[in-house]
mmCIF file of C-alpha atoms in Angstrom:
data_model
loop_
_atom_site.group_PDB
_atom_site.id
_atom_site.type_symbol
_atom_site.label_atom_id
_atom_site.label_comp_id
_atom_site.label_asym_id
_atom_site.label_seq_id
_atom_site.Cartn_x
_atom_site.Cartn_y
_atom_site.Cartn_z
ATOM 1 C CA MET A 19 -0.283 0.079 0.347
ATOM 2 C CA THR A 20 1.633 3.740 -0.737
ATOM 3 C CA ILE A 21 0.984 6.183 1.915
ATOM 4 C CA ALA A 22 0.008 9.458 0.515
ATOM 5 C CA PRO A 23 2.741 11.975 1.768
ATOM 6 C CA HIS A 24 2.174 14.987 4.531
ATOM 7 C CA PRO A 25 0.520 18.144 2.591
ATOM 8 C CA HIS A 26 3.105 20.797 2.763
ATOM 9 C CA PRO A 27 2.459 22.815 5.573
ATOM 10 C CA LEU A 28 1.997 25.910 3.806
ATOM 11 C CA VAL A 29 -0.787 24.264 1.853
ATOM 12 C CA VAL A 30 -2.265 23.022 5.563
ATOM 13 C CA SER A 31 -2.122 27.448 6.155
ATOM 14 C CA ALA A 32 -3.911 27.703 2.629
ATOM 15 C CA ARG A 33 -7.036 24.761 3.551
ATOM 16 C CA ARG A 34 -7.371 26.337 6.456
ATOM 17 C CA LEU A 35 -7.953 29.983 5.164
ATOM 18 C CA ALA A 36 -9.906 28.626 2.852
ATOM 19 C CA ASP A 37 -12.399 26.612 4.538
ATOM 20 C CA ASP A 38 -12.128 28.953 7.846
ATOM 21 C CA LEU A 39 -12.350 32.771 6.280
ATOM 22 C CA LEU A 40 -11.957 33.055 2.337
ATOM 23 C CA ALA A 41 -14.793 30.592 1.674
ATOM 24 C CA PRO A 42 -17.388 31.676 3.842
ATOM 25 C CA HIS A 43 -16.834 35.301 2.998
ATOM 26 C CA ALA A 44 -17.214 34.983 -0.131
ATOM 27 C CA GLU A 45 -19.938 36.733 -1.348
ATOM 28 C CA ARG A 46 -19.512 39.293 0.799
ATOM 29 C CA VAL A 47 -16.366 39.953 -0.112
ATOM 30 C CA ASP A 48 -17.710 40.566 -4.050
ATOM 31 C CA GLN A 49 -19.806 42.703 -3.073
ATOM 32 C CA GLU A 50 -17.829 44.713 -0.210
ATOM 33 C CA GLY A 51 -14.823 44.298 -1.495
ATOM 34 C CA VAL A 52 -11.276 42.507 0.156
ATOM 35 C CA PRO A 53 -10.938 43.765 3.393
ATOM 36 C CA ALA A 54 -7.046 44.678 4.923
ATOM 37 C CA THR A 55 -8.660 42.147 7.433
ATOM 38 C CA HIS A 56 -8.309 39.387 4.394
ATOM 39 C CA LEU A 57 -4.660 39.878 3.922
ATOM 40 C CA GLU A 58 -3.416 40.490 7.276
ATOM 41 C CA ALA A 59 -4.528 36.726 7.592
ATOM 42 C CA ILE A 60 -2.603 35.613 4.659
ATOM 43 C CA ARG A 61 0.669 37.821 5.596
ATOM 44 C CA ARG A 62 0.610 36.145 9.361
ATOM 45 C CA SER A 63 0.510 32.349 7.332
ATOM 46 C CA GLY A 64 3.303 32.923 5.997
ATOM 47 C CA LEU A 65 1.911 32.671 2.265
ATOM 48 C CA LEU A 66 3.346 35.974 0.959
ATOM 49 C CA GLY A 67 6.248 33.987 0.878
ATOM 50 C CA LEU A 68 5.811 30.660 -0.496
ATOM 51 C CA ASN A 69 8.651 31.515 -3.331
ATOM 52 C CA ALA A 70 10.786 33.762 -1.507
ATOM 53 C CA PRO A 71 14.519 32.543 -1.011
ATOM 54 C CA GLU A 72 14.597 30.828 2.694
ATOM 55 C CA GLU A 73 17.582 33.105 3.833
ATOM 56 C CA HIS A 74 15.740 36.164 3.280
ATOM 57 C CA GLY A 75 12.418 34.740 5.426
ATOM 58 C CA GLY A 76 10.379 32.614 2.635
ATOM 59 C CA ALA A 77 9.309 29.295 1.569
ATOM 60 C CA ALA A 78 11.211 28.394 -1.493
ATOM 61 C CA ALA A 79 8.163 26.108 -1.895
ATOM 62 C CA SER A 80 8.113 23.886 -4.918
ATOM 63 C CA VAL A 81 5.547 24.493 -7.777
ATOM 64 C CA PRO A 82 3.484 21.638 -7.122
ATOM 65 C CA VAL A 83 3.086 23.115 -3.901
ATOM 66 C CA ALA A 84 3.129 27.268 -5.055
ATOM 67 C CA ARG A 85 -0.210 25.809 -7.679
ATOM 68 C CA GLU A 86 -1.730 23.887 -5.015
ATOM 69 C CA VAL A 87 -1.862 26.928 -2.713
ATOM 70 C CA ALA A 88 -3.390 29.515 -5.601
ATOM 71 C CA GLU A 89 -6.151 26.417 -6.538
ATOM 72 C CA ILE A 90 -6.929 26.864 -2.675
ATOM 73 C CA LEU A 91 -7.453 30.561 -2.408
ATOM 74 C CA ALA A 92 -8.726 30.734 -5.924
ATOM 75 C CA GLY A 93 -11.043 28.194 -5.270
ATOM 76 C CA ALA A 94 -12.175 29.953 -2.228
ATOM 77 C CA CYS A 95 -12.457 33.546 -2.910
ATOM 78 C CA CYS A 96 -11.050 34.955 -5.993
ATOM 79 C CA SER A 97 -10.638 38.472 -5.690
ATOM 80 C CA THR A 98 -8.641 37.468 -2.257
ATOM 81 C CA TRP A 99 -6.782 35.358 -4.570
ATOM 82 C CA PHE A 100 -5.818 37.961 -7.623
ATOM 83 C CA VAL A 101 -5.051 40.905 -4.833
ATOM 84 C CA GLN A 102 -2.141 38.347 -3.142
ATOM 85 C CA THR A 103 -1.281 36.662 -5.767
ATOM 86 C CA GLN A 104 0.265 40.052 -7.443
ATOM 87 C CA HIS A 105 2.966 39.888 -4.926
ATOM 88 C CA HIS A 106 4.520 36.559 -6.008
ATOM 89 C CA THR A 107 5.720 38.202 -9.897
ATOM 90 C CA PRO A 108 7.600 40.834 -7.905
ATOM 91 C CA VAL A 109 9.313 38.468 -5.342
ATOM 92 C CA ILE A 110 10.448 35.728 -7.886
ATOM 93 C CA THR A 111 11.437 38.824 -9.933
ATOM 94 C CA LEU A 112 13.927 40.155 -6.969
ATOM 95 C CA SER A 113 14.804 36.293 -6.314
ATOM 96 C CA LYS A 114 16.833 36.440 -9.423
ATOM 97 C CA SER A 115 18.076 40.344 -10.098
ATOM 98 C CA GLU A 116 20.928 42.055 -7.820
ATOM 99 C CA GLY A 117 21.389 45.426 -6.329
ATOM 100 C CA PRO A 118 20.131 47.642 -3.809
ATOM 101 C CA VAL A 119 16.824 47.160 -4.897
ATOM 102 C CA ARG A 120 16.727 43.167 -3.801
ATOM 103 C CA ASP A 121 18.719 44.467 -0.302
ATOM 104 C CA ARG A 122 15.707 46.766 0.156
ATOM 105 C CA LEU A 123 12.991 44.721 -0.092
ATOM 106 C CA LEU A 124 13.379 41.360 -0.807
ATOM 107 C CA GLY A 125 13.673 41.096 2.967
ATOM 108 C CA PRO A 126 10.432 42.746 3.323
ATOM 109 C CA LEU A 127 8.522 41.174 1.260
ATOM 110 C CA ALA A 128 9.408 38.055 1.545
ATOM 111 C CA ARG A 129 8.416 38.183 4.916
ATOM 112 C CA GLY A 130 4.872 39.765 4.320
ATOM 113 C CA GLU A 131 6.133 42.873 6.053
ATOM 114 C CA LEU A 132 5.554 45.082 2.706
ATOM 115 C CA LEU A 133 2.623 43.768 -0.270
ATOM 116 C CA SER A 134 2.867 43.966 -3.644
ATOM 117 C CA GLY A 135 1.421 45.094 -7.171
ATOM 118 C CA VAL A 136 2.721 44.855 -10.560
ATOM 119 C CA ALA A 137 1.707 46.879 -13.833
ATOM 120 C CA TYR A 138 2.855 45.490 -16.679
ATOM 121 C CA ALA A 139 0.354 43.612 -18.387
ATOM 122 C CA HIS A 140 0.519 46.734 -20.787
ATOM 123 C CA LEU A 141 3.800 46.075 -22.360
ATOM 124 C CA ARG A 142 2.129 43.048 -24.051
ATOM 125 C CA ALA A 143 0.530 45.826 -26.305
ATOM 126 C CA TYR A 144 3.742 46.498 -28.033
ATOM 127 C CA PRO A 145 4.502 47.421 -30.660
ATOM 128 C CA ARG A 146 2.107 49.651 -28.957
ATOM 129 C CA THR A 147 4.442 51.396 -25.482
ATOM 130 C CA PRO A 148 1.252 52.427 -23.061
ATOM 131 C CA VAL A 149 3.967 53.263 -20.804
ATOM 132 C CA ARG A 150 7.468 55.499 -21.913
ATOM 133 C CA VAL A 151 10.452 55.348 -20.517
ATOM 134 C CA THR A 152 13.020 57.902 -20.940
ATOM 135 C CA ARG A 153 16.629 59.215 -18.968
ATOM 136 C CA GLU A 154 16.036 62.255 -16.765
ATOM 137 C CA ARG A 155 18.098 64.009 -14.369
ATOM 138 C CA GLY A 156 19.807 61.111 -13.438
ATOM 139 C CA GLY A 157 16.887 58.662 -13.202
ATOM 140 C CA LEU A 158 14.159 57.655 -15.124
ATOM 141 C CA ARG A 159 10.983 59.001 -16.503
ATOM 142 C CA PHE A 160 7.824 56.986 -16.809
ATOM 143 C CA ASP A 161 4.803 58.502 -19.290
ATOM 144 C CA GLY A 162 1.861 56.961 -20.441
ATOM 145 C CA THR A 163 -1.001 54.872 -19.241
ATOM 146 C CA VAL A 164 -1.736 51.996 -16.577
ATOM 147 C CA PRO A 165 -4.160 50.366 -17.856
ATOM 148 C CA TRP A 166 -4.565 47.354 -15.113
ATOM 149 C CA TYR A 167 -3.850 47.556 -11.554
ATOM 150 C CA THR A 168 -5.084 46.004 -8.951
ATOM 151 C CA GLY A 169 -4.828 46.091 -5.165
ATOM 152 C CA TRP A 170 -5.011 49.827 -5.041
ATOM 153 C CA GLY A 171 -5.288 51.411 -1.483
ATOM 154 C CA LEU A 172 -4.031 47.843 -0.449
ATOM 155 C CA ASN A 173 -0.255 47.004 -1.487
ATOM 156 C CA ASP A 174 2.165 49.349 -0.299
ATOM 157 C CA VAL A 175 4.673 48.977 -3.144
ATOM 158 C CA MET A 176 4.676 47.982 -6.667
ATOM 159 C CA LEU A 177 6.856 46.760 -9.989
ATOM 160 C CA LEU A 178 5.698 49.040 -13.033
ATOM 161 C CA ALA A 179 7.182 48.718 -16.130
ATOM 162 C CA GLY A 180 7.555 50.093 -19.562
ATOM 163 C CA VAL A 181 9.581 50.492 -22.624
ATOM 164 C CA THR A 182 12.410 52.682 -23.285
ATOM 165 C CA ASP A 183 13.704 54.145 -26.913
ATOM 166 C CA THR A 184 15.900 51.683 -26.708
ATOM 167 C CA ASP A 185 13.089 49.125 -26.845
ATOM 168 C CA GLU A 186 14.232 47.555 -23.882
ATOM 169 C CA ALA A 187 11.317 46.395 -21.197
ATOM 170 C CA LEU A 188 12.163 48.192 -17.832
ATOM 171 C CA PHE A 189 11.089 46.779 -13.873
ATOM 172 C CA ALA A 190 11.061 49.311 -11.023
ATOM 173 C CA PHE A 191 10.017 49.743 -8.052
ATOM 174 C CA THR A 192 7.881 52.507 -6.300
ATOM 175 C CA GLU A 193 5.667 52.923 -3.889
ATOM 176 C CA ALA A 194 2.048 51.800 -4.572
ATOM 177 C CA ARG A 195 0.102 55.325 -4.110
ATOM 178 C CA GLU A 196 -0.748 58.373 -5.541
ATOM 179 C CA GLN A 197 2.487 60.732 -5.868
ATOM 180 C CA PRO A 198 4.351 63.655 -7.885
ATOM 181 C CA GLY A 199 3.684 61.955 -11.833
ATOM 182 C CA LEU A 200 1.611 58.932 -10.875
ATOM 183 C CA ARG A 201 -2.429 59.519 -10.519
ATOM 184 C CA ALA A 202 -4.729 56.525 -9.908
ATOM 185 C CA SER A 203 -8.665 56.623 -11.188
ATOM 186 C CA PRO A 204 -11.563 55.705 -9.034
ATOM 187 C CA PRO A 205 -11.761 51.768 -8.489
ATOM 188 C CA MET A 206 -13.426 50.342 -11.501
ATOM 189 C CA ARG A 207 -16.493 48.735 -11.677
ATOM 190 C CA LEU A 208 -15.874 45.429 -13.306
ATOM 191 C CA ALA A 209 -18.218 42.256 -13.867
ATOM 192 C CA ALA A 210 -16.405 40.143 -11.679
ATOM 193 C CA LEU A 211 -13.913 40.758 -9.372
ATOM 194 C CA THR A 212 -14.563 44.362 -8.681
ATOM 195 C CA ALA A 213 -13.434 43.316 -4.694
ATOM 196 C CA ALA A 214 -9.960 43.468 -5.953
ATOM 197 C CA ARG A 215 -9.619 46.933 -6.267
ATOM 198 C CA THR A 216 -8.326 47.676 -10.058
ATOM 199 C CA VAL A 217 -7.874 51.167 -10.728
ATOM 200 C CA SER A 218 -6.367 52.562 -14.624
ATOM 201 C CA LEU A 219 -2.966 54.751 -13.052
ATOM 202 C CA GLU A 220 -1.729 57.804 -15.244
ATOM 203 C CA LEU A 221 1.943 58.519 -16.163
ATOM 204 C CA ASP A 222 2.734 61.980 -16.617
ATOM 205 C CA GLY A 223 6.894 62.570 -14.776
ATOM 206 C CA LEU A 224 6.906 59.882 -12.496
ATOM 207 C CA TRP A 225 10.927 60.192 -11.652
ATOM 208 C CA LEU A 226 11.872 56.853 -10.194
ATOM 209 C CA PRO A 227 15.436 56.650 -9.206
ATOM 210 C CA GLU A 228 18.273 54.362 -10.962
ATOM 211 C CA GLU A 229 18.365 52.062 -8.023
ATOM 212 C CA ALA A 230 14.643 51.526 -8.186
ATOM 213 C CA VAL A 231 15.514 49.408 -11.494
ATOM 214 C CA VAL A 232 14.850 45.848 -10.913
ATOM 215 C CA VAL A 233 14.947 44.426 -14.674
ATOM 216 C CA ARG A 234 16.140 45.134 -17.816
ATOM 217 C CA GLN A 235 16.529 43.557 -20.948
ATOM 218 C CA PRO A 236 15.688 43.629 -25.077
ATOM 219 C CA TYR A 237 12.053 43.912 -25.190
ATOM 220 C CA GLU A 238 11.782 40.338 -27.413
ATOM 221 C CA ARG A 239 13.763 38.431 -24.485
ATOM 222 C CA TRP A 240 10.941 39.866 -21.923
ATOM 223 C CA ALA A 241 8.030 38.435 -24.291
ATOM 224 C CA ALA A 242 9.437 35.668 -25.263
ATOM 225 C CA ALA A 243 9.795 34.501 -21.598
ATOM 226 C CA ASP A 244 6.603 36.150 -21.059
ATOM 227 C CA ARG A 245 4.540 33.991 -24.511
ATOM 228 C CA THR A 246 5.422 30.958 -22.849
ATOM 229 C CA LYS A 247 4.594 31.236 -19.231
ATOM 230 C CA THR A 248 1.009 32.546 -20.708
ATOM 231 C CA ALA A 249 0.840 28.825 -22.793
ATOM 232 C CA ASN A 250 -0.009 27.274 -19.297
ATOM 233 C CA THR A 251 -3.213 26.993 -17.711
ATOM 234 C CA PRO A 252 -2.795 29.063 -14.836
ATOM 235 C CA PRO A 253 -3.924 26.955 -11.348
ATOM 236 C CA ALA A 254 -6.637 29.164 -11.116
ATOM 237 C CA VAL A 255 -8.841 27.893 -13.445
ATOM 238 C CA PHE A 256 -8.982 24.299 -11.836
ATOM 239 C CA GLY A 257 -9.335 26.322 -8.575
ATOM 240 C CA VAL A 258 -12.899 27.814 -9.628
ATOM 241 C CA THR A 259 -14.040 24.836 -11.265
ATOM 242 C CA GLU A 260 -13.563 22.145 -8.657
ATOM 243 C CA THR A 261 -15.044 24.795 -6.289
ATOM 244 C CA ALA A 262 -18.523 24.983 -8.917
ATOM 245 C CA LEU A 263 -18.377 21.327 -8.944
ATOM 246 C CA ALA A 264 -18.649 20.588 -5.238
ATOM 247 C CA LEU A 265 -22.157 22.443 -5.936
ATOM 248 C CA LEU A 266 -23.134 19.413 -7.883
ATOM 249 C CA ASP A 267 -24.999 16.183 -7.452
ATOM 250 C CA ASP A 268 -22.148 13.244 -8.527
ATOM 251 C CA THR A 269 -24.135 12.339 -11.465
ATOM 252 C CA THR A 270 -23.433 15.756 -12.988
ATOM 253 C CA ALA A 271 -20.109 16.149 -11.418
ATOM 254 C CA GLU A 272 -18.522 13.131 -12.299
ATOM 255 C CA PRO A 273 -17.496 12.931 -15.912
ATOM 256 C CA LEU A 274 -16.718 16.614 -15.138
ATOM 257 C CA ARG A 275 -14.432 16.274 -12.143
ATOM 258 C CA ALA A 276 -12.756 12.806 -14.144
ATOM 259 C CA ARG A 277 -12.460 15.462 -17.658
ATOM 260 C CA LEU A 278 -11.254 18.112 -14.481
ATOM 261 C CA THR A 279 -8.222 15.614 -13.203
ATOM 262 C CA ASP A 280 -6.740 14.508 -17.126
ATOM 263 C CA LEU A 281 -6.845 17.943 -18.166
ATOM 264 C CA ARG A 282 -5.271 19.730 -14.942
ATOM 265 C CA ALA A 283 -2.392 16.252 -14.836
ATOM 266 C CA ARG A 284 -1.705 16.661 -18.777
ATOM 267 C CA ALA A 285 -1.876 20.292 -18.324
ATOM 268 C CA TYR A 286 1.362 20.946 -15.434
ATOM 269 C CA ALA A 287 2.923 17.865 -16.678
ATOM 270 C CA LEU A 288 3.769 19.987 -19.754
ATOM 271 C CA ALA A 289 4.527 23.036 -18.112
ATOM 272 C CA ASP A 290 6.639 21.027 -15.711
ATOM 273 C CA HIS A 291 8.518 20.199 -19.476
ATOM 274 C CA PRO A 292 12.432 20.688 -19.712
ATOM 275 C CA ALA A 293 12.326 22.380 -22.927
ATOM 276 C CA PRO A 294 9.937 25.032 -22.709
ATOM 277 C CA GLU A 295 9.554 25.855 -25.971
ATOM 278 C CA GLU A 296 8.253 22.264 -26.927
ATOM 279 C CA HIS A 297 4.741 21.301 -27.130
ATOM 280 C CA ARG A 298 3.655 24.797 -27.339
ATOM 281 C CA GLU A 299 0.564 24.121 -29.500
ATOM 282 C CA GLU A 300 -0.462 21.222 -26.718
ATOM 283 C CA ARG A 301 0.139 23.591 -24.056
ATOM 284 C CA LEU A 302 -2.661 26.401 -25.570
ATOM 285 C CA THR A 303 -4.920 23.365 -26.858
ATOM 286 C CA LEU A 304 -4.789 21.698 -22.928
ATOM 287 C CA ARG A 305 -5.438 25.728 -21.806
ATOM 288 C CA THR A 306 -8.511 26.813 -24.058
ATOM 289 C CA GLN A 307 -10.124 22.930 -23.014
ATOM 290 C CA ALA A 308 -9.398 24.351 -19.052
ATOM 291 C CA TYR A 309 -11.370 27.176 -20.078
ATOM 292 C CA GLU A 310 -13.887 25.241 -21.587
ATOM 293 C CA LEU A 311 -14.805 23.066 -18.994
ATOM 294 C CA MET A 312 -14.497 25.378 -16.150
ATOM 295 C CA ARG A 313 -17.385 27.058 -18.088
ATOM 296 C CA ALA A 314 -19.128 24.077 -18.092
ATOM 297 C CA ALA A 315 -19.120 23.435 -14.761
ATOM 298 C CA THR A 316 -19.857 26.606 -13.732
ATOM 299 C CA THR A 317 -22.628 27.092 -16.319
ATOM 300 C CA ALA A 318 -23.822 23.354 -14.588
ATOM 301 C CA ALA A 319 -24.216 25.350 -11.040
ATOM 302 C CA VAL A 320 -26.163 27.748 -11.790
ATOM 303 C CA VAL A 321 -28.699 25.846 -13.787
ATOM 304 C CA ALA A 322 -28.634 23.659 -11.214
ATOM 305 C CA GLY A 323 -29.127 26.557 -8.776
ATOM 306 C CA GLY A 324 -31.691 27.803 -10.766
ATOM 307 C CA GLY A 325 -33.977 31.037 -9.954
ATOM 308 C CA ARG A 326 -31.514 31.737 -6.768
ATOM 309 C CA SER A 327 -28.473 31.464 -9.103
ATOM 310 C CA LEU A 328 -29.741 35.435 -10.522
ATOM 311 C CA VAL A 329 -29.171 36.600 -6.985
ATOM 312 C CA LEU A 330 -26.269 38.687 -6.653
ATOM 313 C CA THR A 331 -25.321 36.752 -3.428
ATOM 314 C CA SER A 332 -25.286 33.523 -4.958
ATOM 315 C CA LYS A 333 -21.828 31.409 -4.751
ATOM 316 C CA ALA A 334 -22.846 29.820 -8.468
ATOM 317 C CA GLN A 335 -23.445 33.383 -10.127
ATOM 318 C CA ARG A 336 -20.268 34.624 -8.334
ATOM 319 C CA LEU A 337 -18.676 31.742 -10.051
ATOM 320 C CA ALA A 338 -19.338 32.064 -12.936
ATOM 321 C CA ARG A 339 -18.513 35.737 -12.484
ATOM 322 C CA GLU A 340 -14.470 34.857 -12.190
ATOM 323 C CA ALA A 341 -14.905 31.733 -14.424
ATOM 324 C CA LEU A 342 -15.467 34.981 -17.034
ATOM 325 C CA PHE A 343 -12.158 36.925 -15.906
ATOM 326 C CA LEU A 344 -10.387 33.849 -15.711
ATOM 327 C CA LEU A 345 -10.356 34.292 -19.245
ATOM 328 C CA VAL A 346 -9.085 36.899 -19.906
ATOM 329 C CA GLN A 347 -7.000 37.016 -17.264
ATOM 330 C CA GLY A 348 -3.113 37.026 -18.049
ATOM 331 C CA GLN A 349 -4.638 36.935 -22.029
ATOM 332 C CA THR A 350 -2.074 37.412 -24.785
ATOM 333 C CA THR A 351 -2.466 37.838 -28.799
ATOM 334 C CA GLU A 352 -1.408 34.151 -29.051
ATOM 335 C CA SER A 353 -3.802 32.878 -26.484
ATOM 336 C CA ARG A 354 -6.876 34.472 -27.108
ATOM 337 C CA THR A 355 -6.021 33.105 -30.521
ATOM 338 C CA ALA A 356 -5.635 29.854 -30.431
ATOM 339 C CA HIS A 357 -8.957 29.880 -28.369
ATOM 340 C CA LEU A 358 -10.345 31.901 -30.705
ATOM 341 C CA LYS A 359 -9.835 29.250 -32.576
ATOM 342 C CA ALA A 360 -11.486 26.954 -31.481
ATOM 343 C CA LEU A 361 -14.333 28.356 -30.253
ATOM 344 C CA ALA A 362 -15.225 28.520 -33.724
ATOM 345 C CA GLY A 363 -14.272 25.605 -34.732
#
């Protein structure tokens, strides 16, 4: 008999948070916004240091552990998951860097003393450059518009990106607050995840010192790595699907759950392939199939709920709207094209 391994302590912490705090309050959070107390509970659990080096106070968790945590949190409260998941990209970015900004921020971020957001999805609009970076007064000047920034009013710092006049992708840290050259819009009212406090940012001469820079590389090198990463299926998709299936009777859920088990195993196996560029089409196909399974599961939950699903406090409806959000979160031209092709086919 094979004995199942004990779950990682952070998986146990994530499950406890999901069961005791996130899931019971998810419908209220959906309507009122992610409270700072939710993020404080995540901080105390150590989950903000999930991917951080141990020598800086993090857990240096494996990729499978990070995926399982993401599935659990997203399935419990997608809005809270989305705010805290922004934090992990800055931590990973700092972990791979050198220089004064790493020395200043990696420890506090790894220990959860600071919470970071990200402002870089607009880089995918290239050759349009919504945010431009130029040299000024021995530092860097940022001008343009960040269309989406999540966690405004909750984050302490942000990882901000733009494109230089020599076609470099440049990433730097600044405080996540209004300051000279940086102004936020009112929070957006969205069909899903309004609770995550998303705004747009207007940059008009935001000046940052050179030591705030954490990454500077040719745009095409950054874009190639981004395309590879975004061809994979996000774990949150499987988390929301799993939660939707729990609302169904066994007859409806069992065939969908069998598809979920198969898709998850194949998608993660390809994501872990030692040659990331290989099997690209297959990874995009699996991503699309996972989205379609999520759509089927959340739609089934709405149908099973009947008229009750139209009430804004319905769990099934919230999951269906979260699924709508996940369809476009992290979307690239490549993934959009693959998905539309599958829908039309």
